XYZ file of C-alpha atoms in Angstrom:
175
model
C 0.000 0.000 0.000
C 2.957 2.274 0.594
C 3.966 2.038 -3.064
C 0.483 3.100 -4.140
C 0.707 6.134 -1.847
C 4.136 7.059 -3.235
C 2.674 6.960 -6.749
C -0.328 9.054 -5.648
C -2.813 6.273 -6.401
C -5.809 6.760 -4.135
C -7.176 3.559 -2.577
C -10.552 3.891 -0.893
C -11.768 0.284 -0.580
C -9.857 -2.907 0.158
C -11.930 -6.051 -0.484
C -10.843 -9.228 1.244
C -12.088 -12.524 2.549
C -12.516 -12.835 6.317
C -8.836 -13.351 7.116
C -7.675 -12.895 10.720
C -4.441 -11.136 9.737
C -6.310 -8.412 7.866
C -8.839 -7.993 10.643
C -5.927 -7.347 13.032
C -4.601 -4.689 10.656
C -8.004 -3.063 10.183
C -7.185 -0.203 12.521
C -4.104 0.743 10.515
C -6.144 0.657 7.284
C -8.868 2.866 8.737
C -6.267 5.384 9.933
C -5.099 5.886 6.355
C -8.673 6.324 5.132
C -8.949 2.919 3.474
C -12.170 1.061 4.159
C -11.638 -2.650 4.634
C -14.590 -4.558 3.139
C -14.711 -8.110 4.468
C -17.008 -10.778 3.108
C -18.758 -13.290 5.352
C -17.336 -16.556 6.698
C -16.576 -19.156 4.008
C -17.232 -16.498 1.319
C -14.877 -15.128 -1.300
C -14.557 -11.861 -3.194
C -15.761 -12.769 -6.723
C -13.547 -10.340 -8.647
C -10.440 -11.589 -6.830
C -11.432 -15.229 -7.292
C -11.912 -14.640 -11.039
C -8.523 -12.933 -11.295
C -6.870 -15.835 -9.453
C -8.618 -18.342 -11.724
C -7.366 -16.456 -14.789
C -3.781 -16.380 -13.474
C -3.880 -20.129 -12.726
C -5.196 -20.829 -16.231
C -2.392 -18.780 -17.792
C 0.116 -20.689 -15.672
C -1.383 -24.049 -16.709
C -1.189 -23.075 -20.382
C 2.443 -22.006 -20.082
C 3.469 -25.104 -18.101
C 1.837 -27.475 -20.598
C 3.460 -25.671 -23.530
C 7.005 -25.983 -22.137
C 9.064 -28.734 -23.781
C 10.482 -29.652 -20.356
C 9.212 -30.125 -16.812
C 9.012 -26.807 -14.979
C 11.278 -26.949 -11.899
C 9.925 -25.605 -8.600
C 12.428 -22.728 -8.620
C 10.670 -21.358 -11.722
C 7.083 -21.520 -10.396
C 7.204 -18.282 -8.335
C 8.599 -16.478 -11.377
C 5.799 -17.954 -13.473
C 3.287 -16.439 -11.034
C 4.978 -13.031 -11.429
C 5.007 -13.454 -15.213
C 1.289 -14.354 -15.348
C 0.296 -11.459 -13.054
C 2.398 -9.002 -15.078
C 0.808 -10.178 -18.314
C -2.662 -9.783 -16.806
C -1.833 -6.274 -15.609
C -0.446 -5.276 -19.017
C -3.917 -5.549 -20.547
C -6.213 -2.535 -20.258
C -9.219 -3.190 -18.037
C -12.703 -2.935 -19.509
C -13.716 -0.406 -16.860
C -11.274 2.272 -18.074
C -12.145 4.642 -20.901
C -8.562 5.792 -21.586
C -7.259 2.323 -22.619
C -4.391 2.419 -20.090
C -3.374 -0.836 -18.415
C -3.208 -1.196 -14.623
C 0.561 -1.665 -14.871
C 0.944 1.604 -16.788
C -1.108 3.389 -14.135
C 1.017 1.883 -11.361
C 4.367 2.514 -13.077
C 3.374 5.987 -14.304
C 4.775 5.358 -17.800
C 3.837 3.710 -21.085
C 5.013 0.126 -21.399
C 7.508 -0.916 -24.045
C 7.037 -4.283 -25.758
C 10.804 -4.703 -26.055
C 11.756 -3.617 -22.529
C 8.720 -4.722 -20.521
C 7.217 -7.687 -22.368
C 10.058 -9.551 -24.041
C 9.728 -13.159 -25.095
C 7.780 -16.069 -23.660
C 8.332 -17.461 -20.201
C 10.586 -20.510 -20.309
C 12.318 -19.620 -23.580
C 15.931 -20.729 -23.935
C 18.448 -17.906 -24.268
C 22.135 -17.266 -24.411
C 22.935 -14.364 -22.080
C 26.099 -12.313 -22.398
C 28.553 -12.711 -19.541
C 29.222 -9.425 -17.789
C 32.940 -10.020 -17.314
C 34.609 -10.607 -20.631
C 38.338 -11.041 -20.965
C 40.819 -12.263 -23.535
C 40.700 -15.908 -22.427
C 39.022 -18.852 -24.080
C 36.209 -18.791 -21.493
C 32.670 -18.748 -22.862
C 31.239 -15.303 -23.523
C 27.630 -16.432 -23.143
C 25.765 -18.712 -20.779
C 22.687 -20.823 -21.410
C 19.646 -19.680 -19.432
C 15.857 -19.877 -19.247
C 13.862 -16.642 -19.507
C 11.772 -15.973 -16.388
C 10.445 -12.534 -17.287
C 11.120 -8.809 -17.196
C 12.225 -6.976 -14.058
C 9.836 -4.141 -15.047
C 12.449 -1.476 -14.289
C 12.092 0.151 -17.717
C 15.675 -0.600 -18.807
C 15.070 -3.893 -20.590
C 16.591 -6.046 -17.850
C 15.222 -9.584 -17.680
C 15.449 -12.362 -15.092
C 16.885 -15.707 -16.158
C 17.548 -19.066 -14.580
C 21.188 -19.841 -15.307
C 21.600 -23.413 -16.525
C 25.224 -23.361 -15.361
C 24.633 -22.362 -11.725
C 20.850 -22.916 -11.415
C 20.598 -19.446 -9.857
C 18.593 -16.374 -10.850
C 20.600 -13.870 -12.895
C 19.726 -10.573 -14.565
C 20.720 -9.652 -18.094
C 20.101 -6.892 -20.624
C 21.890 -8.552 -23.518
C 20.642 -11.941 -24.634
C 19.521 -13.897 -27.662
C 16.514 -16.206 -27.649
C 17.280 -19.520 -29.358
C 15.188 -22.614 -30.102
C 15.465 -25.446 -27.616
């Protein structure tokens, strides 16, 4: 919520299911002028449930389209990827055709810098430290998604170290 305030996005209502943690924080929400709207026991907020269902469907589609089994380390990044893709689409309730992500970021999105290629694509990323040795200048990696910092930096899973790395310079190749 602090990030929304920093970006001068006014939040008036916060819909949630009847979760004890949010009920405990209700006083802090009411101090900031945000009304916490809780649904009844064993009820759910329909708009949130539909959004979650959509994100899970996107994730299922991506996982089934990968030519390999998705390792657990990639699943959290797949969630981020699916949510980002959902937020890149303009909502039907807006008349100005601006996506929620553009509203939040305060800038127009760039297909090259913010969207990139498909989740799970194989890429060769340029090594940051190049020298005059015979060491490889690129490393094999799997694209996890954009960092959304506006510079074209993307997150990758390095196939050499199995760790998350960032790169601006890469080439997508067929698997």
